[in-house]
């Protein structure tokens, strides 16, 4: 808020700048409250299902086939619960300040190859081929575990939302002092309106589908936080029915003649 005051006695004018922290505090309080409300809602679904299934198992004690079926569903729901708790913890950690304070040079080629490896099983079960091309010529500065989480999430989405037998492309390149990694799929695509919302916590275009495929609604939110914590950005290019490309750009380190890495001038 800028207030202009005239101090009559002195005959001069002063500009007063009052920082109104209240709005900032209220806003962050609102965001926190929303988050807690969403978390409670999301946790209630699997917890409620587990409790109902436990009752059903109790009632069907004599019917072995039914007991087995309920037990399998219970296992699936508890898996969902555990994925959700894991993502919530990850996200709260990321919302803290400066998680990459103790960073180090990270070779994105290695990170990507491990992220691809960890998605091998789900890809194989859908006959999806993951094709990696290009290289990151220099390291980025940061936390390799967090970066792995981000890329694993992007590749995991590409596999989960695309039809069986399609291809997922992962491309690495360097451009304008940034390392650029894109993950492209041949899935259903995302409309421009939806593109603006998919990075929000718990936002899903099709909640039933996301749940069915094991999604928590937090994946892209985690990606966005990891990338911004590393001084980078994540963008999406997509058209409905045309697949999607998610691109992450991260500041590249400069490697000196003696092999030492330092953050580039662009950072
Ligand atoms: P989820 O756990 O539901 O996948 P995300 O935060 O990772 O949550 O993604 C948010 C939503 O964005 C998803 O529910 C899905 O509707 C959409 N989405 C994400 N990635 C893709 C993709 N590669 N293709 C199509 N839709 C996607």
PDB file of C-alpha atoms and ligand atoms in Angstrom:
ATOM      1  CA  UNK A   1       0.000   0.000   0.000  1.00  0.00           C
ATOM      2  CA  UNK A   2       1.421   3.405  -0.904  1.00  0.00           C
ATOM      3  CA  UNK A   3       0.117   6.419   0.989  1.00  0.00           C
ATOM      4  CA  UNK A   4       1.016   9.964   0.146  1.00  0.00           C
ATOM      5  CA  UNK A   5       0.939  12.309   3.150  1.00  0.00           C
ATOM      6  CA  UNK A   6       1.465  16.033   3.341  1.00  0.00           C
ATOM      7  CA  UNK A   7       2.975  17.214   6.547  1.00  0.00           C
ATOM      8  CA  UNK A   8       1.542  20.724   6.641  1.00  0.00           C
ATOM      9  CA  UNK A   9       3.844  22.105   9.284  1.00  0.00           C
ATOM     10  CA  UNK A  10       6.912  21.196   7.315  1.00  0.00           C
ATOM     11  CA  UNK A  11       5.305  21.969   3.989  1.00  0.00           C
ATOM     12  CA  UNK A  12       6.704  18.865   2.414  1.00  0.00           C
ATOM     13  CA  UNK A  13       5.273  15.638   1.075  1.00  0.00           C
ATOM     14  CA  UNK A  14       6.277  12.147   2.105  1.00  0.00           C
ATOM     15  CA  UNK A  15       5.527   8.865   0.518  1.00  0.00           C
ATOM     16  CA  UNK A  16       4.749   6.165   3.058  1.00  0.00           C
ATOM     17  CA  UNK A  17       4.967   2.581   1.960  1.00  0.00           C
ATOM     18  CA  UNK A  18       3.158   0.224   4.316  1.00  0.00           C
ATOM     19  CA  UNK A  19       3.721  -3.429   3.717  1.00  0.00           C
ATOM     20  CA  UNK A  20       0.418  -5.124   4.405  1.00  0.00           C
ATOM     21  CA  UNK A  21       1.533  -8.516   5.621  1.00  0.00           C
ATOM     22  CA  UNK A  22      -1.981  -9.409   6.686  1.00  0.00           C
ATOM     23  CA  UNK A  23      -3.147 -10.315   3.180  1.00  0.00           C
ATOM     24  CA  UNK A  24      -0.049 -12.457   2.673  1.00  0.00           C
ATOM     25  CA  UNK A  25      -0.576 -14.246   5.991  1.00  0.00           C
ATOM     26  CA  UNK A  26      -4.320 -14.722   5.382  1.00  0.00           C
ATOM     27  CA  UNK A  27      -3.612 -16.089   1.918  1.00  0.00           C
ATOM     28  CA  UNK A  28      -1.053 -18.621   3.110  1.00  0.00           C
ATOM     29  CA  UNK A  29      -3.394 -19.586   5.953  1.00  0.00           C
ATOM     30  CA  UNK A  30      -6.155 -20.155   3.386  1.00  0.00           C
ATOM     31  CA  UNK A  31      -3.877 -22.293   1.243  1.00  0.00           C
ATOM     32  CA  UNK A  32      -2.923 -24.350   4.306  1.00  0.00           C
ATOM     33  CA  UNK A  33      -6.568 -24.771   5.335  1.00  0.00           C
ATOM     34  CA  UNK A  34      -7.491 -25.850   1.799  1.00  0.00           C
ATOM     35  CA  UNK A  35      -4.653 -28.339   1.799  1.00  0.00           C
ATOM     36  CA  UNK A  36      -5.711 -29.828   5.145  1.00  0.00           C
ATOM     37  CA  UNK A  37      -9.337 -30.064   3.948  1.00  0.00           C
ATOM     38  CA  UNK A  38      -8.247 -31.773   0.710  1.00  0.00           C
ATOM     39  CA  UNK A  39      -5.911 -34.140   2.536  1.00  0.00           C
ATOM     40  CA  UNK A  40      -8.662 -35.143   4.979  1.00  0.00           C
ATOM     41  CA  UNK A  41     -11.062 -35.734   2.122  1.00  0.00           C
ATOM     42  CA  UNK A  42      -8.564 -37.784   0.132  1.00  0.00           C
ATOM     43  CA  UNK A  43      -7.554 -39.887   3.143  1.00  0.00           C
ATOM     44  CA  UNK A  44     -11.129 -40.589   4.125  1.00  0.00           C
ATOM     45  CA  UNK A  45     -11.855 -42.464   0.888  1.00  0.00           C
ATOM     46  CA  UNK A  46      -9.341 -45.329   1.264  1.00  0.00           C
ATOM     47  CA  UNK A  47      -9.666 -45.417   5.060  1.00  0.00           C
ATOM     48  CA  UNK A  48     -13.470 -45.713   4.738  1.00  0.00           C
ATOM     49  CA  UNK A  49     -13.117 -48.421   2.090  1.00  0.00           C
ATOM     50  CA  UNK A  50     -10.668 -50.415   4.232  1.00  0.00           C
ATOM     51  CA  UNK A  51     -13.019 -50.248   7.182  1.00  0.00           C
ATOM     52  CA  UNK A  52     -16.008 -51.408   5.078  1.00  0.00           C
ATOM     53  CA  UNK A  53     -13.965 -54.228   3.579  1.00  0.00           C
ATOM     54  CA  UNK A  54     -12.876 -55.378   7.049  1.00  0.00           C
ATOM     55  CA  UNK A  55     -16.538 -55.581   8.042  1.00  0.00           C
ATOM     56  CA  UNK A  56     -17.368 -57.440   4.836  1.00  0.00           C
ATOM     57  CA  UNK A  57     -14.599 -59.972   5.523  1.00  0.00           C
ATOM     58  CA  UNK A  58     -15.979 -60.461   9.014  1.00  0.00           C
ATOM     59  CA  UNK A  59     -19.497 -61.056   7.668  1.00  0.00           C
ATOM     60  CA  UNK A  60     -18.345 -63.395   4.897  1.00  0.00           C
ATOM     61  CA  UNK A  61     -16.152 -65.517   7.162  1.00  0.00           C
ATOM     62  CA  UNK A  62     -17.543 -68.805   5.780  1.00  0.00           C
ATOM     63  CA  UNK A  63     -17.336 -67.811   2.123  1.00  0.00           C
ATOM     64  CA  UNK A  64     -13.704 -68.311   1.214  1.00  0.00           C
ATOM     65  CA  UNK A  65     -13.985 -66.868  -2.301  1.00  0.00           C
ATOM     66  CA  UNK A  66     -15.634 -63.662  -1.052  1.00  0.00           C
ATOM     67  CA  UNK A  67     -13.078 -63.294   1.740  1.00  0.00           C
ATOM     68  CA  UNK A  68     -10.243 -63.565  -0.763  1.00  0.00           C
ATOM     69  CA  UNK A  69     -11.865 -61.002  -3.071  1.00  0.00           C
ATOM     70  CA  UNK A  70     -12.403 -58.516  -0.221  1.00  0.00           C
ATOM     71  CA  UNK A  71      -8.862 -59.087   1.023  1.00  0.00           C
ATOM     72  CA  UNK A  72      -7.474 -58.297  -2.439  1.00  0.00           C
ATOM     73  CA  UNK A  73      -9.480 -55.082  -2.592  1.00  0.00           C
ATOM     74  CA  UNK A  74      -8.308 -54.204   0.881  1.00  0.00           C
ATOM     75  CA  UNK A  75      -4.727 -54.698  -0.230  1.00  0.00           C
ATOM     76  CA  UNK A  76      -5.322 -52.342  -3.181  1.00  0.00           C
ATOM     77  CA  UNK A  77      -6.914 -49.677  -0.967  1.00  0.00           C
ATOM     78  CA  UNK A  78      -4.095 -49.854   1.564  1.00  0.00           C
ATOM     79  CA  UNK A  79      -1.625 -49.459  -1.316  1.00  0.00           C
ATOM     80  CA  UNK A  80      -3.482 -46.316  -2.354  1.00  0.00           C
ATOM     81  CA  UNK A  81      -3.414 -45.030   1.186  1.00  0.00           C
ATOM     82  CA  UNK A  82       0.287 -45.608   1.450  1.00  0.00           C
ATOM     83  CA  UNK A  83       0.991 -43.862  -1.904  1.00  0.00           C
ATOM     84  CA  UNK A  84      -1.120 -40.930  -0.758  1.00  0.00           C
ATOM     85  CA  UNK A  85       0.645 -40.601   2.591  1.00  0.00           C
ATOM     86  CA  UNK A  86       4.008 -40.835   0.862  1.00  0.00           C
ATOM     87  CA  UNK A  87       3.083 -38.072  -1.629  1.00  0.00           C
ATOM     88  CA  UNK A  88       1.634 -35.843   1.094  1.00  0.00           C
ATOM     89  CA  UNK A  89       4.833 -36.142   3.144  1.00  0.00           C
ATOM     90  CA  UNK A  90       6.955 -35.467   0.057  1.00  0.00           C
ATOM     91  CA  UNK A  91       4.912 -32.411  -0.843  1.00  0.00           C
ATOM     92  CA  UNK A  92       4.970 -30.917   2.677  1.00  0.00           C
ATOM     93  CA  UNK A  93       8.723 -31.410   2.764  1.00  0.00           C
ATOM     94  CA  UNK A  94       9.044 -29.631  -0.575  1.00  0.00           C
ATOM     95  CA  UNK A  95       6.962 -26.702   0.559  1.00  0.00           C
ATOM     96  CA  UNK A  96       9.541 -25.988   3.259  1.00  0.00           C
ATOM     97  CA  UNK A  97      12.277 -23.535   2.391  1.00  0.00           C
ATOM     98  CA  UNK A  98      15.278 -24.330   0.286  1.00  0.00           C
ATOM     99  CA  UNK A  99      15.316 -28.105   0.216  1.00  0.00           C
ATOM    100  CA  UNK A 100      18.289 -28.159  -2.119  1.00  0.00           C
ATOM    101  CA  UNK A 101      20.553 -26.234   0.247  1.00  0.00           C
ATOM    102  CA  UNK A 102      22.866 -29.209   0.472  1.00  0.00           C
ATOM    103  CA  UNK A 103      22.828 -29.802  -3.271  1.00  0.00           C
ATOM    104  CA  UNK A 104      25.644 -31.052  -5.470  1.00  0.00           C
ATOM    105  CA  UNK A 105      26.287 -31.454  -9.199  1.00  0.00           C
ATOM    106  CA  UNK A 106      23.819 -33.967 -10.583  1.00  0.00           C
ATOM    107  CA  UNK A 107      24.202 -35.877 -13.837  1.00  0.00           C
ATOM    108  CA  UNK A 108      20.703 -35.823 -15.340  1.00  0.00           C
ATOM    109  CA  UNK A 109      21.606 -38.601 -17.794  1.00  0.00           C
ATOM    110  CA  UNK A 110      22.004 -40.972 -14.851  1.00  0.00           C
ATOM    111  CA  UNK A 111      18.880 -39.651 -13.126  1.00  0.00           C
ATOM    112  CA  UNK A 112      16.770 -40.158 -16.257  1.00  0.00           C
ATOM    113  CA  UNK A 113      18.119 -43.618 -16.896  1.00  0.00           C
ATOM    114  CA  UNK A 114      17.219 -44.643 -13.331  1.00  0.00           C
ATOM    115  CA  UNK A 115      13.772 -42.998 -13.552  1.00  0.00           C
ATOM    116  CA  UNK A 116      13.144 -44.984 -16.760  1.00  0.00           C
ATOM    117  CA  UNK A 117      14.370 -48.166 -15.104  1.00  0.00           C
ATOM    118  CA  UNK A 118      11.999 -47.726 -12.191  1.00  0.00           C
ATOM    119  CA  UNK A 119       9.084 -47.416 -14.618  1.00  0.00           C
ATOM    120  CA  UNK A 120      10.044 -50.521 -16.581  1.00  0.00           C
ATOM    121  CA  UNK A 121       7.500 -52.870 -15.025  1.00  0.00           C
ATOM    122  CA  UNK A 122       4.390 -50.702 -15.520  1.00  0.00           C
ATOM    123  CA  UNK A 123       5.567 -49.921 -19.076  1.00  0.00           C
ATOM    124  CA  UNK A 124       6.040 -53.606 -19.878  1.00  0.00           C
ATOM    125  CA  UNK A 125       2.638 -54.480 -18.482  1.00  0.00           C
ATOM    126  CA  UNK A 126       1.111 -52.080 -21.046  1.00  0.00           C
ATOM    127  CA  UNK A 127       3.550 -52.973 -23.849  1.00  0.00           C
ATOM    128  CA  UNK A 128       4.746 -49.391 -23.842  1.00  0.00           C
ATOM    129  CA  UNK A 129       8.240 -48.725 -25.138  1.00  0.00           C
ATOM    130  CA  UNK A 130      10.228 -45.942 -23.474  1.00  0.00           C
ATOM    131  CA  UNK A 131      12.704 -44.384 -25.892  1.00  0.00           C
ATOM    132  CA  UNK A 132      15.435 -42.129 -24.498  1.00  0.00           C
ATOM    133  CA  UNK A 133      17.299 -39.775 -26.838  1.00  0.00           C
ATOM    134  CA  UNK A 134      19.879 -37.004 -26.554  1.00  0.00           C
ATOM    135  CA  UNK A 135      22.182 -36.123 -23.661  1.00  0.00           C
ATOM    136  CA  UNK A 136      22.561 -33.555 -20.922  1.00  0.00           C
ATOM    137  CA  UNK A 137      26.088 -32.284 -21.664  1.00  0.00           C
ATOM    138  CA  UNK A 138      26.640 -30.728 -18.223  1.00  0.00           C
ATOM    139  CA  UNK A 139      25.356 -31.341 -14.701  1.00  0.00           C
ATOM    140  CA  UNK A 140      22.694 -29.378 -12.885  1.00  0.00           C
ATOM    141  CA  UNK A 141      22.987 -28.328  -9.259  1.00  0.00           C
ATOM    142  CA  UNK A 142      20.620 -29.959  -6.815  1.00  0.00           C
ATOM    143  CA  UNK A 143      19.316 -33.039  -5.124  1.00  0.00           C
ATOM    144  CA  UNK A 144      19.396 -36.167  -7.272  1.00  0.00           C
ATOM    145  CA  UNK A 145      16.698 -37.971  -5.222  1.00  0.00           C
ATOM    146  CA  UNK A 146      14.238 -35.119  -5.661  1.00  0.00           C
ATOM    147  CA  UNK A 147      15.003 -34.805  -9.365  1.00  0.00           C
ATOM    148  CA  UNK A 148      14.513 -38.535  -9.752  1.00  0.00           C
ATOM    149  CA  UNK A 149      11.128 -38.262  -8.026  1.00  0.00           C
ATOM    150  CA  UNK A 150      10.097 -35.514 -10.458  1.00  0.00           C
ATOM    151  CA  UNK A 151      11.108 -37.390 -13.614  1.00  0.00           C
ATOM    152  CA  UNK A 152       9.724 -40.666 -12.323  1.00  0.00           C
ATOM    153  CA  UNK A 153       6.365 -38.937 -11.832  1.00  0.00           C
ATOM    154  CA  UNK A 154       6.353 -37.503 -15.363  1.00  0.00           C
ATOM    155  CA  UNK A 155       7.250 -40.848 -16.929  1.00  0.00           C
ATOM    156  CA  UNK A 156       4.746 -42.630 -14.683  1.00  0.00           C
ATOM    157  CA  UNK A 157       1.949 -40.300 -15.871  1.00  0.00           C
ATOM    158  CA  UNK A 158       2.964 -40.753 -19.502  1.00  0.00           C
ATOM    159  CA  UNK A 159       2.619 -44.519 -19.075  1.00  0.00           C
ATOM    160  CA  UNK A 160      -0.567 -44.462 -16.979  1.00  0.00           C
ATOM    161  CA  UNK A 161      -2.587 -42.161 -19.224  1.00  0.00           C
ATOM    162  CA  UNK A 162      -1.490 -43.527 -22.602  1.00  0.00           C
ATOM    163  CA  UNK A 163      -3.121 -46.521 -24.301  1.00  0.00           C
ATOM    164  CA  UNK A 164      -1.379 -49.897 -24.408  1.00  0.00           C
ATOM    165  CA  UNK A 165       1.200 -50.460 -27.107  1.00  0.00           C
ATOM    166  CA  UNK A 166       2.165 -46.781 -27.497  1.00  0.00           C
ATOM    167  CA  UNK A 167       5.508 -45.061 -27.092  1.00  0.00           C
ATOM    168  CA  UNK A 168       6.908 -42.708 -24.466  1.00  0.00           C
ATOM    169  CA  UNK A 169       9.803 -40.516 -25.566  1.00  0.00           C
ATOM    170  CA  UNK A 170      12.283 -38.928 -23.171  1.00  0.00           C
ATOM    171  CA  UNK A 171      14.543 -36.325 -24.775  1.00  0.00           C
ATOM    172  CA  UNK A 172      17.529 -34.526 -23.256  1.00  0.00           C
ATOM    173  CA  UNK A 173      19.249 -31.493 -24.710  1.00  0.00           C
ATOM    174  CA  UNK A 174      20.980 -28.297 -23.724  1.00  0.00           C
ATOM    175  CA  UNK A 175      19.718 -24.890 -24.757  1.00  0.00           C
ATOM    176  CA  UNK A 176      20.496 -21.317 -23.667  1.00  0.00           C
ATOM    177  CA  UNK A 177      22.359 -22.450 -20.544  1.00  0.00           C
ATOM    178  CA  UNK A 178      19.528 -24.750 -19.531  1.00  0.00           C
ATOM    179  CA  UNK A 179      19.246 -28.505 -19.571  1.00  0.00           C
ATOM    180  CA  UNK A 180      15.938 -29.437 -21.119  1.00  0.00           C
ATOM    181  CA  UNK A 181      14.211 -32.767 -20.534  1.00  0.00           C
ATOM    182  CA  UNK A 182      10.949 -33.551 -22.311  1.00  0.00           C
ATOM    183  CA  UNK A 183       8.638 -36.472 -21.728  1.00  0.00           C
ATOM    184  CA  UNK A 184       6.272 -37.126 -24.626  1.00  0.00           C
ATOM    185  CA  UNK A 185       3.381 -39.569 -24.721  1.00  0.00           C
ATOM    186  CA  UNK A 186       0.722 -40.678 -27.183  1.00  0.00           C
ATOM    187  CA  UNK A 187      -2.064 -40.426 -24.629  1.00  0.00           C
ATOM    188  CA  UNK A 188      -5.382 -38.566 -24.639  1.00  0.00           C
ATOM    189  CA  UNK A 189      -3.820 -35.095 -24.475  1.00  0.00           C
ATOM    190  CA  UNK A 190      -4.863 -32.219 -22.214  1.00  0.00           C
ATOM    191  CA  UNK A 191      -6.966 -29.217 -23.263  1.00  0.00           C
ATOM    192  CA  UNK A 192      -5.579 -25.702 -22.772  1.00  0.00           C
ATOM    193  CA  UNK A 193      -8.053 -24.998 -19.925  1.00  0.00           C
ATOM    194  CA  UNK A 194      -7.015 -28.161 -18.112  1.00  0.00           C
ATOM    195  CA  UNK A 195      -3.323 -27.417 -18.655  1.00  0.00           C
ATOM    196  CA  UNK A 196      -3.690 -24.423 -16.369  1.00  0.00           C
ATOM    197  CA  UNK A 197      -4.994 -26.556 -13.528  1.00  0.00           C
ATOM    198  CA  UNK A 198      -3.191 -29.902 -13.627  1.00  0.00           C
ATOM    199  CA  UNK A 199      -0.264 -28.674 -11.492  1.00  0.00           C
ATOM    200  CA  UNK A 200      -2.619 -27.842  -8.611  1.00  0.00           C
ATOM    201  CA  UNK A 201      -2.671 -30.191  -5.643  1.00  0.00           C
ATOM    202  CA  UNK A 202      -5.283 -32.930  -5.980  1.00  0.00           C
ATOM    203  CA  UNK A 203      -6.553 -31.607  -9.318  1.00  0.00           C
ATOM    204  CA  UNK A 204      -7.463 -34.413 -11.724  1.00  0.00           C
ATOM    205  CA  UNK A 205      -9.205 -34.218 -15.064  1.00  0.00           C
ATOM    206  CA  UNK A 206     -10.874 -37.562 -14.450  1.00  0.00           C
ATOM    207  CA  UNK A 207     -10.704 -38.435 -10.738  1.00  0.00           C
ATOM    208  CA  UNK A 208     -12.099 -41.949 -11.197  1.00  0.00           C
ATOM    209  CA  UNK A 209      -9.529 -42.780 -13.863  1.00  0.00           C
ATOM    210  CA  UNK A 210      -6.689 -41.295 -11.843  1.00  0.00           C
ATOM    211  CA  UNK A 211      -7.668 -43.353  -8.762  1.00  0.00           C
ATOM    212  CA  UNK A 212      -8.130 -46.471 -10.827  1.00  0.00           C
ATOM    213  CA  UNK A 213      -4.633 -46.162 -12.260  1.00  0.00           C
ATOM    214  CA  UNK A 214      -3.133 -45.556  -8.824  1.00  0.00           C
ATOM    215  CA  UNK A 215      -2.783 -41.761  -9.055  1.00  0.00           C
ATOM    216  CA  UNK A 216      -2.862 -39.547  -5.975  1.00  0.00           C
ATOM    217  CA  UNK A 217      -3.538 -36.223  -7.705  1.00  0.00           C
ATOM    218  CA  UNK A 218      -0.262 -34.896  -6.273  1.00  0.00           C
ATOM    219  CA  UNK A 219       2.267 -36.056  -8.867  1.00  0.00           C
ATOM    220  CA  UNK A 220       2.469 -32.911 -10.993  1.00  0.00           C
ATOM    221  CA  UNK A 221       2.324 -30.698  -7.939  1.00  0.00           C
ATOM    222  CA  UNK A 222       5.411 -32.499  -6.627  1.00  0.00           C
ATOM    223  CA  UNK A 223       7.117 -32.114 -10.020  1.00  0.00           C
ATOM    224  CA  UNK A 224       6.415 -28.395 -10.028  1.00  0.00           C
ATOM    225  CA  UNK A 225       7.797 -27.914  -6.514  1.00  0.00           C
ATOM    226  CA  UNK A 226      10.943 -29.947  -7.169  1.00  0.00           C
ATOM    227  CA  UNK A 227      11.657 -28.062 -10.379  1.00  0.00           C
ATOM    228  CA  UNK A 228      11.050 -24.606  -8.908  1.00  0.00           C
ATOM    229  CA  UNK A 229      13.187 -25.522  -5.892  1.00  0.00           C
ATOM    230  CA  UNK A 230      15.974 -26.105  -8.411  1.00  0.00           C
ATOM    231  CA  UNK A 231      15.458 -22.728 -10.069  1.00  0.00           C
ATOM    232  CA  UNK A 232      13.811 -24.274 -13.123  1.00  0.00           C
ATOM    233  CA  UNK A 233      10.404 -24.488 -14.731  1.00  0.00           C
ATOM    234  CA  UNK A 234       8.056 -27.166 -16.031  1.00  0.00           C
ATOM    235  CA  UNK A 235       5.689 -26.579 -18.936  1.00  0.00           C
ATOM    236  CA  UNK A 236       3.242 -28.679 -20.882  1.00  0.00           C
ATOM    237  CA  UNK A 237       2.416 -28.740 -24.557  1.00  0.00           C
ATOM    238  CA  UNK A 238      -0.620 -30.730 -25.567  1.00  0.00           C
ATOM    239  CA  UNK A 239      -3.749 -30.923 -27.637  1.00  0.00           C
ATOM    240  CA  UNK A 240      -6.730 -33.092 -26.924  1.00  0.00           C
ATOM    241  CA  UNK A 241      -6.248 -36.407 -28.735  1.00  0.00           C
ATOM    242  CA  UNK A 242      -2.667 -35.577 -29.722  1.00  0.00           C
ATOM    243  CA  UNK A 243      -0.652 -36.730 -26.727  1.00  0.00           C
ATOM    244  CA  UNK A 244       1.268 -34.503 -24.336  1.00  0.00           C
ATOM    245  CA  UNK A 245       4.808 -33.247 -23.864  1.00  0.00           C
ATOM    246  CA  UNK A 246       5.991 -32.115 -20.440  1.00  0.00           C
ATOM    247  CA  UNK A 247       9.237 -30.138 -20.548  1.00  0.00           C
ATOM    248  CA  UNK A 248      11.500 -29.413 -17.587  1.00  0.00           C
ATOM    249  CA  UNK A 249      14.191 -26.765 -17.895  1.00  0.00           C
ATOM    250  CA  UNK A 250      16.925 -26.528 -15.274  1.00  0.00           C
ATOM    251  CA  UNK A 251      19.959 -24.217 -14.990  1.00  0.00           C
ATOM    252  CA  UNK A 252      23.012 -26.011 -16.301  1.00  0.00           C
ATOM    253  CA  UNK A 253      26.346 -25.919 -14.509  1.00  0.00           C
ATOM    254  CA  UNK A 254      29.438 -24.862 -16.381  1.00  0.00           C
ATOM    255  CA  UNK A 255      32.254 -27.368 -16.356  1.00  0.00           C
ATOM    256  CA  UNK A 256      35.695 -25.753 -16.180  1.00  0.00           C
ATOM    257  CA  UNK A 257      38.828 -27.055 -17.985  1.00  0.00           C
ATOM    258  CA  UNK A 258      39.847 -28.917 -14.810  1.00  0.00           C
ATOM    259  CA  UNK A 259      36.476 -30.667 -14.701  1.00  0.00           C
ATOM    260  CA  UNK A 260      35.084 -28.543 -11.840  1.00  0.00           C
ATOM    261  CA  UNK A 261      31.436 -27.655 -12.167  1.00  0.00           C
ATOM    262  CA  UNK A 262      30.013 -24.225 -11.320  1.00  0.00           C
ATOM    263  CA  UNK A 263      26.639 -22.632 -11.819  1.00  0.00           C
ATOM    264  CA  UNK A 264      26.393 -20.915 -15.185  1.00  0.00           C
ATOM    265  CA  UNK A 265      26.046 -17.188 -15.795  1.00  0.00           C
ATOM    266  CA  UNK A 266      22.374 -17.577 -16.557  1.00  0.00           C
ATOM    267  CA  UNK A 267      21.524 -18.425 -12.949  1.00  0.00           C
TER     268      UNK A 267
HETATM  269  P1  LIG B   1      -2.526 -38.138 -10.822  1.00  0.00           P
HETATM  270  O1  LIG B   1      -1.982 -38.840  -9.640  1.00  0.00           O
HETATM  271  O2  LIG B   1      -4.016 -38.055 -10.849  1.00  0.00           O
HETATM  272  O3  LIG B   1      -1.945 -38.621 -12.091  1.00  0.00           O
HETATM  273  P2  LIG B   1      -1.035 -35.689 -11.307  1.00  0.00           P
HETATM  274  O4  LIG B   1      -0.852 -34.493 -10.444  1.00  0.00           O
HETATM  275  O5  LIG B   1       0.186 -36.445 -11.701  1.00  0.00           O
HETATM  276  O6  LIG B   1      -2.102 -36.614 -10.582  1.00  0.00           O
HETATM  277  O7  LIG B   1      -1.781 -35.226 -12.640  1.00  0.00           O
HETATM  278  C1  LIG B   1      -2.942 -34.419 -12.525  1.00  0.00           C
HETATM  279  C2  LIG B   1      -3.910 -34.741 -13.642  1.00  0.00           C
HETATM  280  O8  LIG B   1      -3.367 -34.329 -14.886  1.00  0.00           O
HETATM  281  C3  LIG B   1      -4.181 -36.240 -13.809  1.00  0.00           C
HETATM  282  O9  LIG B   1      -5.211 -36.678 -12.976  1.00  0.00           O
HETATM  283  C4  LIG B   1      -4.543 -36.342 -15.281  1.00  0.00           C
HETATM  284  O10 LIG B   1      -5.913 -36.037 -15.433  1.00  0.00           O
HETATM  285  C5  LIG B   1      -3.725 -35.220 -15.928  1.00  0.00           C
HETATM  286  N1  LIG B   1      -2.480 -35.744 -16.551  1.00  0.00           N
HETATM  287  C6  LIG B   1      -1.248 -35.769 -16.004  1.00  0.00           C
HETATM  288  N2  LIG B   1      -0.347 -36.277 -16.861  1.00  0.00           N
HETATM  289  C7  LIG B   1      -1.019 -36.576 -17.980  1.00  0.00           C
HETATM  290  C8  LIG B   1      -0.640 -37.131 -19.258  1.00  0.00           C
HETATM  291  N3  LIG B   1       0.624 -37.466 -19.537  1.00  0.00           N
HETATM  292  N4  LIG B   1      -1.635 -37.271 -20.200  1.00  0.00           N
HETATM  293  C9  LIG B   1      -2.906 -36.932 -19.943  1.00  0.00           C
HETATM  294  N5  LIG B   1      -3.329 -36.403 -18.757  1.00  0.00           N
HETATM  295  C10 LIG B   1      -2.396 -36.228 -17.796  1.00  0.00           C
END
